[in-house]
PDB file of C-alpha atoms in Angstrom:
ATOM      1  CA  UNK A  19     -10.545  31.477 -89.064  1.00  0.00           C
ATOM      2  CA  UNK A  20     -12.233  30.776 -85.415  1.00  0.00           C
ATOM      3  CA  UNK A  21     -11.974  26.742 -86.237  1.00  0.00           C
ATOM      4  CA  UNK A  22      -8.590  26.999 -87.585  1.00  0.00           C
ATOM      5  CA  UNK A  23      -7.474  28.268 -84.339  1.00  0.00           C
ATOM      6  CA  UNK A  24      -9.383  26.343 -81.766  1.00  0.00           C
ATOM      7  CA  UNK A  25      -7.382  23.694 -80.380  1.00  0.00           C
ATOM      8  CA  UNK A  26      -7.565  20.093 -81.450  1.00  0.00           C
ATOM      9  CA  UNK A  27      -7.766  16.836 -79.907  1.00  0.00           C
ATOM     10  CA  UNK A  28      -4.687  15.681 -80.340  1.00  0.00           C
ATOM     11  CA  UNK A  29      -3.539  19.025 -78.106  1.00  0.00           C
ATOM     12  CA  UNK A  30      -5.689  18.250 -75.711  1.00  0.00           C
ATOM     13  CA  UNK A  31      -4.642  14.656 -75.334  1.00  0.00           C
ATOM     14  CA  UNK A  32      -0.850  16.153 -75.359  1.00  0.00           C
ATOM     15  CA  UNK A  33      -1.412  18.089 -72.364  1.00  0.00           C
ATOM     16  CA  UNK A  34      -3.218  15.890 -70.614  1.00  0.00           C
ATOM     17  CA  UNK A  35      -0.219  13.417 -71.379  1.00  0.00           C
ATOM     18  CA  UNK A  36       1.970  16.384 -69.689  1.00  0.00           C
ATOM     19  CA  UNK A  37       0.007  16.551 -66.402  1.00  0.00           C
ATOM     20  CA  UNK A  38      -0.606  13.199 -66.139  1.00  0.00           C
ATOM     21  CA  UNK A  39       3.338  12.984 -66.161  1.00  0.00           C
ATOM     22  CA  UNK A  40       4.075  15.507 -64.233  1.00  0.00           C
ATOM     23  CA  UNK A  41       1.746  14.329 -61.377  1.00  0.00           C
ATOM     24  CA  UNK A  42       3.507  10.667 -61.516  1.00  0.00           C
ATOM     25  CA  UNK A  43       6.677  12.329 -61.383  1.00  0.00           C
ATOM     26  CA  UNK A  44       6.278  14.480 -58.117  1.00  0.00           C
ATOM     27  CA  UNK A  45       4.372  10.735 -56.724  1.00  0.00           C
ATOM     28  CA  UNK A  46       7.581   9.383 -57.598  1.00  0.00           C
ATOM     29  CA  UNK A  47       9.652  12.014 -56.343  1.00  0.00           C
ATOM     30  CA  UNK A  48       7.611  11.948 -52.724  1.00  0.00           C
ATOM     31  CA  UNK A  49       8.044   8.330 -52.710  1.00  0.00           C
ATOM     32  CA  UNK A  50      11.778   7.923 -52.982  1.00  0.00           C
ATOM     33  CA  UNK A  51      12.176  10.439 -50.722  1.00  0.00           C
ATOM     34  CA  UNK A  52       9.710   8.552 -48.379  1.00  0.00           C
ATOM     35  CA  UNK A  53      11.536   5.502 -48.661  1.00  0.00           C
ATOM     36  CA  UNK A  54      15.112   7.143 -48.483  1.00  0.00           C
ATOM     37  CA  UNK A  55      13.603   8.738 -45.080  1.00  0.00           C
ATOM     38  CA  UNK A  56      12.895   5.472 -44.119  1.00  0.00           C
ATOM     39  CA  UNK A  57      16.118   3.530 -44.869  1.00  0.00           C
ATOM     40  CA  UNK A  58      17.947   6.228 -42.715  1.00  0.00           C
ATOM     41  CA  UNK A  59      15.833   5.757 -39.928  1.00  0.00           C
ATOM     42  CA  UNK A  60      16.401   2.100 -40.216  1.00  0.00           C
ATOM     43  CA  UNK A  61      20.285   2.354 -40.977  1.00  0.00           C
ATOM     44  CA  UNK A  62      20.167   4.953 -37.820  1.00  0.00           C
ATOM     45  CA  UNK A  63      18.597   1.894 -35.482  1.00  0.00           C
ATOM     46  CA  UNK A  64      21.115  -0.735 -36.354  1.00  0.00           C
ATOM     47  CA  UNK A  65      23.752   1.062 -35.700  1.00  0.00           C
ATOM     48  CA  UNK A  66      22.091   2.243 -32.024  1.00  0.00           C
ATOM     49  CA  UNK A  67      21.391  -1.402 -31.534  1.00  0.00           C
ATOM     50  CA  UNK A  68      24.967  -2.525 -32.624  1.00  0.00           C
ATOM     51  CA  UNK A  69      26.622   0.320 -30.473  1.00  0.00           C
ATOM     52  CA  UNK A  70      24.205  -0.566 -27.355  1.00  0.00           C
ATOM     53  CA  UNK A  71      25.039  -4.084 -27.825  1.00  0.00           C
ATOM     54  CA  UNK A  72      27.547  -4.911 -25.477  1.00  0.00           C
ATOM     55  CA  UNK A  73      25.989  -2.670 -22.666  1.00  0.00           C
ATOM     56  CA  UNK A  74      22.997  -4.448 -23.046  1.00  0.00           C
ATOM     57  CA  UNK A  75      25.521  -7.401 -21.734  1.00  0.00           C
ATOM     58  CA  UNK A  76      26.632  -5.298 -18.654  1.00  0.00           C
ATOM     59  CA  UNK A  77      24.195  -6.460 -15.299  1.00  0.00           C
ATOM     60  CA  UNK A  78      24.128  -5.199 -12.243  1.00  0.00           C
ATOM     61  CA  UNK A  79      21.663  -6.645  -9.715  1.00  0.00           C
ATOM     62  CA  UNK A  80      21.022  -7.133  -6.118  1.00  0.00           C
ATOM     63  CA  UNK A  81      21.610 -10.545  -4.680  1.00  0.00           C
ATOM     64  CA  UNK A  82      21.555 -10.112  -0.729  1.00  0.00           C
ATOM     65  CA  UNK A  83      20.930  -7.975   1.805  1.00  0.00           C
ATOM     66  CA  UNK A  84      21.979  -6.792   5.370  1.00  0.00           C
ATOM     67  CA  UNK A  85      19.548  -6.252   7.997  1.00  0.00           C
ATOM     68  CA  UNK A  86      19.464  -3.919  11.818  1.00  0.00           C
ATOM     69  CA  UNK A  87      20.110  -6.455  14.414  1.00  0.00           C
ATOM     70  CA  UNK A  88      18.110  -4.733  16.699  1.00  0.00           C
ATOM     71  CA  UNK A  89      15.224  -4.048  14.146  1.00  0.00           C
ATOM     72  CA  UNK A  90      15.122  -7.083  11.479  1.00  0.00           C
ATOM     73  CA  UNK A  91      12.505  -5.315   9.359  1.00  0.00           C
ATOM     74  CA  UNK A  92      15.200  -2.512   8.194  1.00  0.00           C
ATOM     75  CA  UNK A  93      17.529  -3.071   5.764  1.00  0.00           C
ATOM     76  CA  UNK A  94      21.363  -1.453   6.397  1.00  0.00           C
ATOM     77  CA  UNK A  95      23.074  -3.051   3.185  1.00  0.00           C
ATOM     78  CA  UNK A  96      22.622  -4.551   0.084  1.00  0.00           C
ATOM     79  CA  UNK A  97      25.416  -6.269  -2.002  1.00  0.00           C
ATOM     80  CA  UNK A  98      25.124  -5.855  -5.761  1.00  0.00           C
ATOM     81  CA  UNK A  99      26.524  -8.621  -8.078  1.00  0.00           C
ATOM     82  CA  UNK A 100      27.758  -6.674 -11.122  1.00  0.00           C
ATOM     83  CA  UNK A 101      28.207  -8.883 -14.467  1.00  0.00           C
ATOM     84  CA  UNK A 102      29.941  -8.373 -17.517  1.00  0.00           C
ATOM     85  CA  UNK A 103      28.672 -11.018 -20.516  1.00  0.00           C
ATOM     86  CA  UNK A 104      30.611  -9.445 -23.112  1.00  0.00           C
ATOM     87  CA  UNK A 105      34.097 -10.455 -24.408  1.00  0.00           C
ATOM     88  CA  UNK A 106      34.956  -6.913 -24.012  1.00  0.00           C
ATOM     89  CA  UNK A 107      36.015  -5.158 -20.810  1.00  0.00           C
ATOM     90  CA  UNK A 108      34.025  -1.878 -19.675  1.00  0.00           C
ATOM     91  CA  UNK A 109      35.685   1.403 -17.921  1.00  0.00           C
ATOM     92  CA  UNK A 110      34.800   3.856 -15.336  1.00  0.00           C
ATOM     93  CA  UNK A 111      31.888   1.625 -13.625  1.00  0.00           C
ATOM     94  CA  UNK A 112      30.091   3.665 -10.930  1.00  0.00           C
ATOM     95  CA  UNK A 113      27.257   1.888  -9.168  1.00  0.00           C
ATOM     96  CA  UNK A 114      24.409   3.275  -7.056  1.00  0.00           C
ATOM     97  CA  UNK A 115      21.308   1.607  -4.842  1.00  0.00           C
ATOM     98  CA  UNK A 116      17.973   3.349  -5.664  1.00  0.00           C
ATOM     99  CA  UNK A 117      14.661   2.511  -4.834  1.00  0.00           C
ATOM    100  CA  UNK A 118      12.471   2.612  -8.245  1.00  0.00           C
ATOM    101  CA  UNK A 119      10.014   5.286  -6.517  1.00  0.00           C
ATOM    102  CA  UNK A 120      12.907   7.688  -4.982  1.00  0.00           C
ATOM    103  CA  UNK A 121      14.869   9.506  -7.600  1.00  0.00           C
ATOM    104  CA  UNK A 122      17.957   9.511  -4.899  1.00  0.00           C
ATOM    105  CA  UNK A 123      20.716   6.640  -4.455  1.00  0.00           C
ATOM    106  CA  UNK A 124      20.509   5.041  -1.347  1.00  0.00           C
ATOM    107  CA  UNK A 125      24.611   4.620  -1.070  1.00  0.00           C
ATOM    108  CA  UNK A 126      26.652   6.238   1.514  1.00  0.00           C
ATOM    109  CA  UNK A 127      29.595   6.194  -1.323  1.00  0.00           C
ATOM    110  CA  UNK A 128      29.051   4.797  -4.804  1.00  0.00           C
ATOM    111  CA  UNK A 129      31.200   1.721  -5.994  1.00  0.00           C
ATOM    112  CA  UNK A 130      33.426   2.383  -8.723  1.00  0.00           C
ATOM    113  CA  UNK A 131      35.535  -0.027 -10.663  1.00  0.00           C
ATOM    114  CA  UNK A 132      38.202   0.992 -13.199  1.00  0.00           C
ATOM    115  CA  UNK A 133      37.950  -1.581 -15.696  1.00  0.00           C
ATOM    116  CA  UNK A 134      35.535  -4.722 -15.035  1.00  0.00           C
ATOM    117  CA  UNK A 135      36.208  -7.998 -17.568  1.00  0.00           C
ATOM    118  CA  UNK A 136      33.532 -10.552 -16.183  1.00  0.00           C
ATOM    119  CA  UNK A 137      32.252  -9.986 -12.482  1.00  0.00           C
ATOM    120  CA  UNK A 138      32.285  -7.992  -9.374  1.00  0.00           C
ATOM    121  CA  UNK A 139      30.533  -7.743  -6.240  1.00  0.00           C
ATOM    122  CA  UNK A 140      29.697  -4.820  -4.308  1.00  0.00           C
ATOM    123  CA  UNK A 141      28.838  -4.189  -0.703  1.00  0.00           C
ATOM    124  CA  UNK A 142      26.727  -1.146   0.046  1.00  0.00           C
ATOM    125  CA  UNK A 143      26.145   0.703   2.907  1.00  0.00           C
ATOM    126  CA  UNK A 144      23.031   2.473   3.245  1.00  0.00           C
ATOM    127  CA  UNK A 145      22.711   6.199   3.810  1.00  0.00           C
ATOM    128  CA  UNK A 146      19.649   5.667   6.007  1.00  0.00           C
ATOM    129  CA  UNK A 147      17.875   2.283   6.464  1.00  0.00           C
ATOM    130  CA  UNK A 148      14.907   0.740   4.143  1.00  0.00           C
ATOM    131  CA  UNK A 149      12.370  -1.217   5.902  1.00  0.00           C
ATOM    132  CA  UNK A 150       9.934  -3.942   4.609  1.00  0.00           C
ATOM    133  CA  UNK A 151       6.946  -1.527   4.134  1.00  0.00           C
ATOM    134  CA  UNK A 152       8.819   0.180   1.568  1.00  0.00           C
ATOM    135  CA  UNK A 153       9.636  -2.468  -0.380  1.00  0.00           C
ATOM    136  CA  UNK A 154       5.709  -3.634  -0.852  1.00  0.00           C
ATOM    137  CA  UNK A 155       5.319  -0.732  -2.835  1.00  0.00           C
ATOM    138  CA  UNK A 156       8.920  -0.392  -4.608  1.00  0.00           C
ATOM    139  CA  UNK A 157      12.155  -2.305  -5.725  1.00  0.00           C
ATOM    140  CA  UNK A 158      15.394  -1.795  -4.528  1.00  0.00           C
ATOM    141  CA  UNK A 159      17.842  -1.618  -7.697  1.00  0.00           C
ATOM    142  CA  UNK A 160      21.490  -1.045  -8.695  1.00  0.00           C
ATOM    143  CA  UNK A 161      22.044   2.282 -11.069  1.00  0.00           C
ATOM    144  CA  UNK A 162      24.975   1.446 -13.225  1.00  0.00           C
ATOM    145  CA  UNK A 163      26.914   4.261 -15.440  1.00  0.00           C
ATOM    146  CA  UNK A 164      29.964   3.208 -17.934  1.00  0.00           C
ATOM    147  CA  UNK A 165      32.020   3.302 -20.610  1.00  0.00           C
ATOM    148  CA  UNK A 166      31.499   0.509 -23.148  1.00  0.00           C
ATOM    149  CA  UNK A 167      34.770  -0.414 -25.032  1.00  0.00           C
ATOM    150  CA  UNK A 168      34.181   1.711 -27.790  1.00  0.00           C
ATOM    151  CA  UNK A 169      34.182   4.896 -25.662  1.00  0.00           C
ATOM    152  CA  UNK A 170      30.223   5.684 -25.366  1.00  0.00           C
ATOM    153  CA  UNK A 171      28.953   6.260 -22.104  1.00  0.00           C
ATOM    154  CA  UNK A 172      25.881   4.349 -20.572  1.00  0.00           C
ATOM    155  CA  UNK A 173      23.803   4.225 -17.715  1.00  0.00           C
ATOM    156  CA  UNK A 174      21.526   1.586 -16.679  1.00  0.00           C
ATOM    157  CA  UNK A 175      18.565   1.635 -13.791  1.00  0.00           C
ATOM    158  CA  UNK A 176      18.281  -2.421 -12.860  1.00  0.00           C
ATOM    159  CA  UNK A 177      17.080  -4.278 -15.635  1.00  0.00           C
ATOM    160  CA  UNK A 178      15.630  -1.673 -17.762  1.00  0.00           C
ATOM    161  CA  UNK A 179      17.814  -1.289 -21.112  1.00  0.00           C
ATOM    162  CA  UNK A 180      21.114   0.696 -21.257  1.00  0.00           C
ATOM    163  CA  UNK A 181      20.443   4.548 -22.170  1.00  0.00           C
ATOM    164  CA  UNK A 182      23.576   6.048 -24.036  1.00  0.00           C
ATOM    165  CA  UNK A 183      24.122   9.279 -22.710  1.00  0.00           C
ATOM    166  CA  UNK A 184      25.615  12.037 -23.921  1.00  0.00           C
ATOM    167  CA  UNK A 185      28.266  14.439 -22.992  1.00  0.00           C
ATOM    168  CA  UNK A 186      26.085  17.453 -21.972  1.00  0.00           C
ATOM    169  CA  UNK A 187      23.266  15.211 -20.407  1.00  0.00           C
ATOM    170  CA  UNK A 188      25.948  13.777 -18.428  1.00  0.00           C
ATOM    171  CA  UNK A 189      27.076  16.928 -17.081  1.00  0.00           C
ATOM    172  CA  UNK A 190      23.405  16.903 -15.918  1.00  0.00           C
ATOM    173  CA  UNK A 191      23.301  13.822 -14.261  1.00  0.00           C
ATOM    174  CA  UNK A 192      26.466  14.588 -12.420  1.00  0.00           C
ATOM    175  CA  UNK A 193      25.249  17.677 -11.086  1.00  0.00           C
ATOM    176  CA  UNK A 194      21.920  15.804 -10.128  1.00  0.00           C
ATOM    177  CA  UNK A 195      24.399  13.563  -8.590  1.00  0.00           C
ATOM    178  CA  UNK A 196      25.843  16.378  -6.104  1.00  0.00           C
ATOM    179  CA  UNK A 197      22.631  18.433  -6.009  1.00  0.00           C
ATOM    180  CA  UNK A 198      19.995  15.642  -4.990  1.00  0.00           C
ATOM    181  CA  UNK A 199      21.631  14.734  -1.586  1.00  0.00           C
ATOM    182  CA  UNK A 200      22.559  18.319  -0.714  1.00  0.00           C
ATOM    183  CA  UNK A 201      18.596  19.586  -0.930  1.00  0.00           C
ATOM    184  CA  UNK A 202      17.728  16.055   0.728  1.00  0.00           C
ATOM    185  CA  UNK A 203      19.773  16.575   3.573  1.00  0.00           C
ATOM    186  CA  UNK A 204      19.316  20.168   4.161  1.00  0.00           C
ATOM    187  CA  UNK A 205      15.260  19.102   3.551  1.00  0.00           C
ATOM    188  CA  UNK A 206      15.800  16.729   6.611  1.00  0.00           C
ATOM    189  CA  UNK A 207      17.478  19.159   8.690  1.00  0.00           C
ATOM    190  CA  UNK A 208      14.755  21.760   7.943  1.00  0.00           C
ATOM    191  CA  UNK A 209      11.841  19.109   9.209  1.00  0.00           C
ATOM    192  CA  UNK A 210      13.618  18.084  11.822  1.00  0.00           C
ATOM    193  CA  UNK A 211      14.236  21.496  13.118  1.00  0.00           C
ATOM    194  CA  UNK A 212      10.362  22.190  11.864  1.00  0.00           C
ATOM    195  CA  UNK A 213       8.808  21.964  15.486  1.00  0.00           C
ATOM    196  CA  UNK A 214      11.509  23.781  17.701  1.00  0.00           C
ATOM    197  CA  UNK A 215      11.270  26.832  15.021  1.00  0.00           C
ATOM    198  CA  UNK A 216       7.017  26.565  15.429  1.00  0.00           C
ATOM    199  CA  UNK A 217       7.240  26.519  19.323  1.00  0.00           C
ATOM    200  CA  UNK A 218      10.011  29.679  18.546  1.00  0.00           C
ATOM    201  CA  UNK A 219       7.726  31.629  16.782  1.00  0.00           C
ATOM    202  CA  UNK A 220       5.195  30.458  19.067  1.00  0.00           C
ATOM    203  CA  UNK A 221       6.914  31.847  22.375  1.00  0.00           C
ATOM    204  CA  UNK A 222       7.961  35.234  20.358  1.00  0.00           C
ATOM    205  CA  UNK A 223       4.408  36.105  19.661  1.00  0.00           C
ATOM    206  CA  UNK A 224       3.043  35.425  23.156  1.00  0.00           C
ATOM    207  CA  UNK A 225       5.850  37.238  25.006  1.00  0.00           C
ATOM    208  CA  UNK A 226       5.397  40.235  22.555  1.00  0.00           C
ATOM    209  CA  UNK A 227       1.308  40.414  23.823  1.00  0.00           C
ATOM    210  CA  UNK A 228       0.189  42.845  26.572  1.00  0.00           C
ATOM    211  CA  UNK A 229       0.290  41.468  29.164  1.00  0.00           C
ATOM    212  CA  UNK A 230       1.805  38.229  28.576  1.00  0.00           C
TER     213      UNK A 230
END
């Protein structure tokens, strides 16, 4: 009765035929999905490289500068030569001068062209002068945001490749935009107002000692 009911090889072989299947089946399953994840990310890279490829054809460089007459080693303007390789014209073109190791433009007012097919050039005027030193350890550069002819937004720091930015993250960089200058200005005006505030204080505390 016991051997009638023990199990025989040919079970045995069946469910080993079962598992056997069933673990081939989830390594097929977790491959395809594997190599669907993959053909996304691939898909999702062309088209980023399609869409970046005309700003990728949008330059913006310096080509000359200015320099103080009465002090030749600081620099008072540069003039950016802004090119446009693409067959396409690009809108809204604001451009900046920024040294690589300040995160401020340099500009007294940014240049802005409403559409620009091939080339432009662009004078700058410095908001405060660069000198030679500066330059051993940095790059001047022109900062260049648009909008490509398909409508996507772009931004571009000298030769580095375009960055596609979007809506909300330009909100961000406009308010940097306003913000940065404000707190570098009122950061100059507090240093420069630094020592007459120490000798302040300074003159307050002795005339509030005995006898002083």
């Amino acid at each position: 009765m016991l051997a009638a009911e023990a199990p025989k090889i040919t079970d045995w072989m069946q469910a080993w035929g079962s598992l056997a299947g069933l673990v081939m089946s989830t390594a097929a399953v977790i491959f395809t999905g594997l190599l669907f994840r993959h053909e996304i990310r691939v898909r999702r890279d062309e088209q980023r490289d399609n869409e970046a490829t005309q700003a990728r054809l949008v330059v913006a460089r310096p080509v000359t500068v200015k320099r103080n007459g009465e002090r030749p080693d600081e620099i008072t303007h540069v003039e950016c030569l802004i090119s446009n390789y693409s067959n396409m014209p690009v809108f809204n073109l604001m451009a900046h001068i920024q040294l690589i190791s300040e995160p401020q433009f340099l500009d007294e007012q940014f240049g802005l062209f409403n559409v620009l097919q091939d080339e432009a050039a662009w004078n700058a005027e410095l908001s405060r002068p660069v000198r030679d030193s500066e330059l051993s350890e940095s790059l001047l550069i022109c900062v260049i945001t648009f909008f490509d002819s398909s409508g996507v937004f772009w931004q571009r720091e000298g030769i580095n490749l375009p960055i596609r930015i979007i809506p909300s993250r330009r909100r961000f960089i406009r308010r940097l935009r306003i913000l940065v200058p404000r707190w570098s200005r009122a950061l100059k005006i507090w240093l420069r107002r630094l020592p007459e505030n120490i000798r302040y204080r300074i003159k307050q505390a002795t005339s509030r000692t005995p006898g002083g």
